[in-house]
């Protein structure tokens, strides 16, 4: 699992990324039972992450399109989450000022 942060009016909002429901279940159990920290997870509806490099303006413009969510990893690297493969492919074809990476650059 990995923690990312979305911009919000109240400050950075943590979003946990994981592969498979089991990782979320284990994390939830450990937070509640080992650390006494009540928590809940809510799905965000995005499945395809890509780190992006480019100008801040190009990243902001790309993030504003429908079906995309801009996040930052713990090192401050921007990434976009996409709802589906089609949205990802469309961004890769149309956002010529950005480079897309499967892992953090």
mmCIF file of C-alpha atoms in Angstrom:
data_model
loop_
_atom_site.group_PDB
_atom_site.id
_atom_site.type_symbol
_atom_site.label_atom_id
_atom_site.label_comp_id
_atom_site.label_asym_id
_atom_site.label_seq_id
_atom_site.Cartn_x
_atom_site.Cartn_y
_atom_site.Cartn_z
ATOM 1 C CA UNK A 1 0.000 0.000 0.000
ATOM 2 C CA UNK A 2 1.084 3.562 -0.633
ATOM 3 C CA UNK A 3 -0.224 6.892 0.664
ATOM 4 C CA UNK A 4 -0.962 9.775 -1.680
ATOM 5 C CA UNK A 5 -2.366 13.214 -0.964
ATOM 6 C CA UNK A 6 -5.114 15.182 -2.659
ATOM 7 C CA UNK A 7 -5.463 18.926 -2.286
ATOM 8 C CA UNK A 8 -8.468 19.981 -0.236
ATOM 9 C CA UNK A 9 -9.749 23.107 1.476
ATOM 10 C CA UNK A 10 -8.707 21.729 4.868
ATOM 11 C CA UNK A 11 -5.223 20.651 3.809
ATOM 12 C CA UNK A 12 -3.789 17.507 2.266
ATOM 13 C CA UNK A 13 -6.299 14.636 2.280
ATOM 14 C CA UNK A 14 -4.635 11.200 2.473
ATOM 15 C CA UNK A 15 -5.622 8.596 -0.089
ATOM 16 C CA UNK A 16 -4.333 5.044 0.251
ATOM 17 C CA UNK A 17 -3.515 3.115 -2.897
ATOM 18 C CA UNK A 18 -3.331 -0.664 -2.766
ATOM 19 C CA UNK A 19 -3.578 -3.663 -5.029
ATOM 20 C CA UNK A 20 -6.565 -5.695 -3.961
ATOM 21 C CA UNK A 21 -9.154 -5.515 -1.209
ATOM 22 C CA UNK A 22 -7.097 -7.726 1.115
ATOM 23 C CA UNK A 23 -4.486 -4.989 1.597
ATOM 24 C CA UNK A 24 -7.202 -2.572 2.687
ATOM 25 C CA UNK A 25 -8.727 -5.145 5.043
ATOM 26 C CA UNK A 26 -5.362 -5.851 6.686
ATOM 27 C CA UNK A 27 -4.591 -2.144 7.029
ATOM 28 C CA UNK A 28 -8.000 -1.421 8.554
ATOM 29 C CA UNK A 29 -7.637 -4.303 11.032
ATOM 30 C CA UNK A 30 -4.169 -3.198 12.105
ATOM 31 C CA UNK A 31 -5.098 0.463 12.492
ATOM 32 C CA UNK A 32 -8.099 -0.371 14.651
ATOM 33 C CA UNK A 33 -6.713 -3.288 16.662
ATOM 34 C CA UNK A 34 -3.007 -2.559 17.009
ATOM 35 C CA UNK A 35 -3.112 1.232 17.152
ATOM 36 C CA UNK A 36 -6.624 1.858 18.497
ATOM 37 C CA UNK A 37 -7.285 4.247 15.623
ATOM 38 C CA UNK A 38 -10.847 4.065 14.346
ATOM 39 C CA UNK A 39 -10.938 4.595 10.606
ATOM 40 C CA UNK A 40 -12.897 3.944 7.465
ATOM 41 C CA UNK A 41 -12.011 3.574 3.830
ATOM 42 C CA UNK A 42 -14.089 4.988 1.009
ATOM 43 C CA UNK A 43 -13.411 4.043 -2.611
ATOM 44 C CA UNK A 44 -12.506 6.944 -4.896
ATOM 45 C CA UNK A 45 -13.542 5.324 -8.183
ATOM 46 C CA UNK A 46 -10.213 5.629 -9.962
ATOM 47 C CA UNK A 47 -8.081 2.638 -10.929
ATOM 48 C CA UNK A 48 -5.241 3.715 -13.196
ATOM 49 C CA UNK A 49 -2.437 5.830 -11.667
ATOM 50 C CA UNK A 50 0.305 7.511 -13.684
ATOM 51 C CA UNK A 51 2.985 9.853 -12.435
ATOM 52 C CA UNK A 52 3.306 12.858 -14.701
ATOM 53 C CA UNK A 53 6.115 15.253 -15.502
ATOM 54 C CA UNK A 54 5.671 18.564 -17.238
ATOM 55 C CA UNK A 55 5.021 22.185 -16.432
ATOM 56 C CA UNK A 56 2.714 22.977 -13.503
ATOM 57 C CA UNK A 57 0.304 24.609 -15.958
ATOM 58 C CA UNK A 58 0.171 21.513 -18.192
ATOM 59 C CA UNK A 59 -0.363 19.242 -15.172
ATOM 60 C CA UNK A 60 -3.139 21.453 -13.799
ATOM 61 C CA UNK A 61 -4.845 21.628 -17.183
ATOM 62 C CA UNK A 62 -4.663 17.842 -17.626
ATOM 63 C CA UNK A 63 -5.981 17.263 -14.108
ATOM 64 C CA UNK A 64 -9.049 19.401 -14.748
ATOM 65 C CA UNK A 65 -10.451 17.049 -17.392
ATOM 66 C CA UNK A 66 -13.324 14.730 -16.543
ATOM 67 C CA UNK A 67 -12.401 11.281 -15.225
ATOM 68 C CA UNK A 68 -9.112 12.378 -13.655
ATOM 69 C CA UNK A 69 -7.902 13.131 -10.145
ATOM 70 C CA UNK A 70 -4.592 14.821 -9.310
ATOM 71 C CA UNK A 71 -2.642 13.523 -6.313
ATOM 72 C CA UNK A 72 0.861 13.878 -4.928
ATOM 73 C CA UNK A 73 3.052 11.128 -3.522
ATOM 74 C CA UNK A 74 4.958 11.518 -0.253
ATOM 75 C CA UNK A 75 7.869 13.127 -2.129
ATOM 76 C CA UNK A 76 5.622 15.722 -3.765
ATOM 77 C CA UNK A 77 5.627 14.123 -7.217
ATOM 78 C CA UNK A 78 2.339 14.715 -9.064
ATOM 79 C CA UNK A 79 0.307 11.855 -10.447
ATOM 80 C CA UNK A 80 -3.047 11.526 -12.105
ATOM 81 C CA UNK A 81 -5.608 8.837 -11.379
ATOM 82 C CA UNK A 82 -7.881 7.799 -14.216
ATOM 83 C CA UNK A 83 -11.330 6.211 -13.997
ATOM 84 C CA UNK A 84 -10.692 3.711 -16.771
ATOM 85 C CA UNK A 85 -8.234 2.656 -19.460
ATOM 86 C CA UNK A 86 -9.995 4.753 -22.072
ATOM 87 C CA UNK A 87 -9.469 7.954 -20.034
ATOM 88 C CA UNK A 88 -5.794 7.049 -19.560
ATOM 89 C CA UNK A 89 -5.237 6.384 -23.279
ATOM 90 C CA UNK A 90 -7.038 9.583 -24.210
ATOM 91 C CA UNK A 91 -4.799 11.598 -21.880
ATOM 92 C CA UNK A 92 -1.654 9.947 -23.221
ATOM 93 C CA UNK A 93 -2.721 10.795 -26.776
ATOM 94 C CA UNK A 94 -3.915 14.359 -26.132
ATOM 95 C CA UNK A 95 -1.691 15.716 -23.362
ATOM 96 C CA UNK A 96 1.419 16.238 -25.501
ATOM 97 C CA UNK A 97 3.122 18.478 -22.922
ATOM 98 C CA UNK A 98 3.201 15.707 -20.298
ATOM 99 C CA UNK A 99 5.190 12.536 -19.867
ATOM 100 C CA UNK A 100 3.385 9.625 -18.205
ATOM 101 C CA UNK A 101 5.249 7.174 -15.967
ATOM 102 C CA UNK A 102 4.181 3.839 -14.472
ATOM 103 C CA UNK A 103 6.402 4.518 -11.446
ATOM 104 C CA UNK A 104 7.629 7.726 -9.840
ATOM 105 C CA UNK A 105 10.327 9.412 -11.938
#
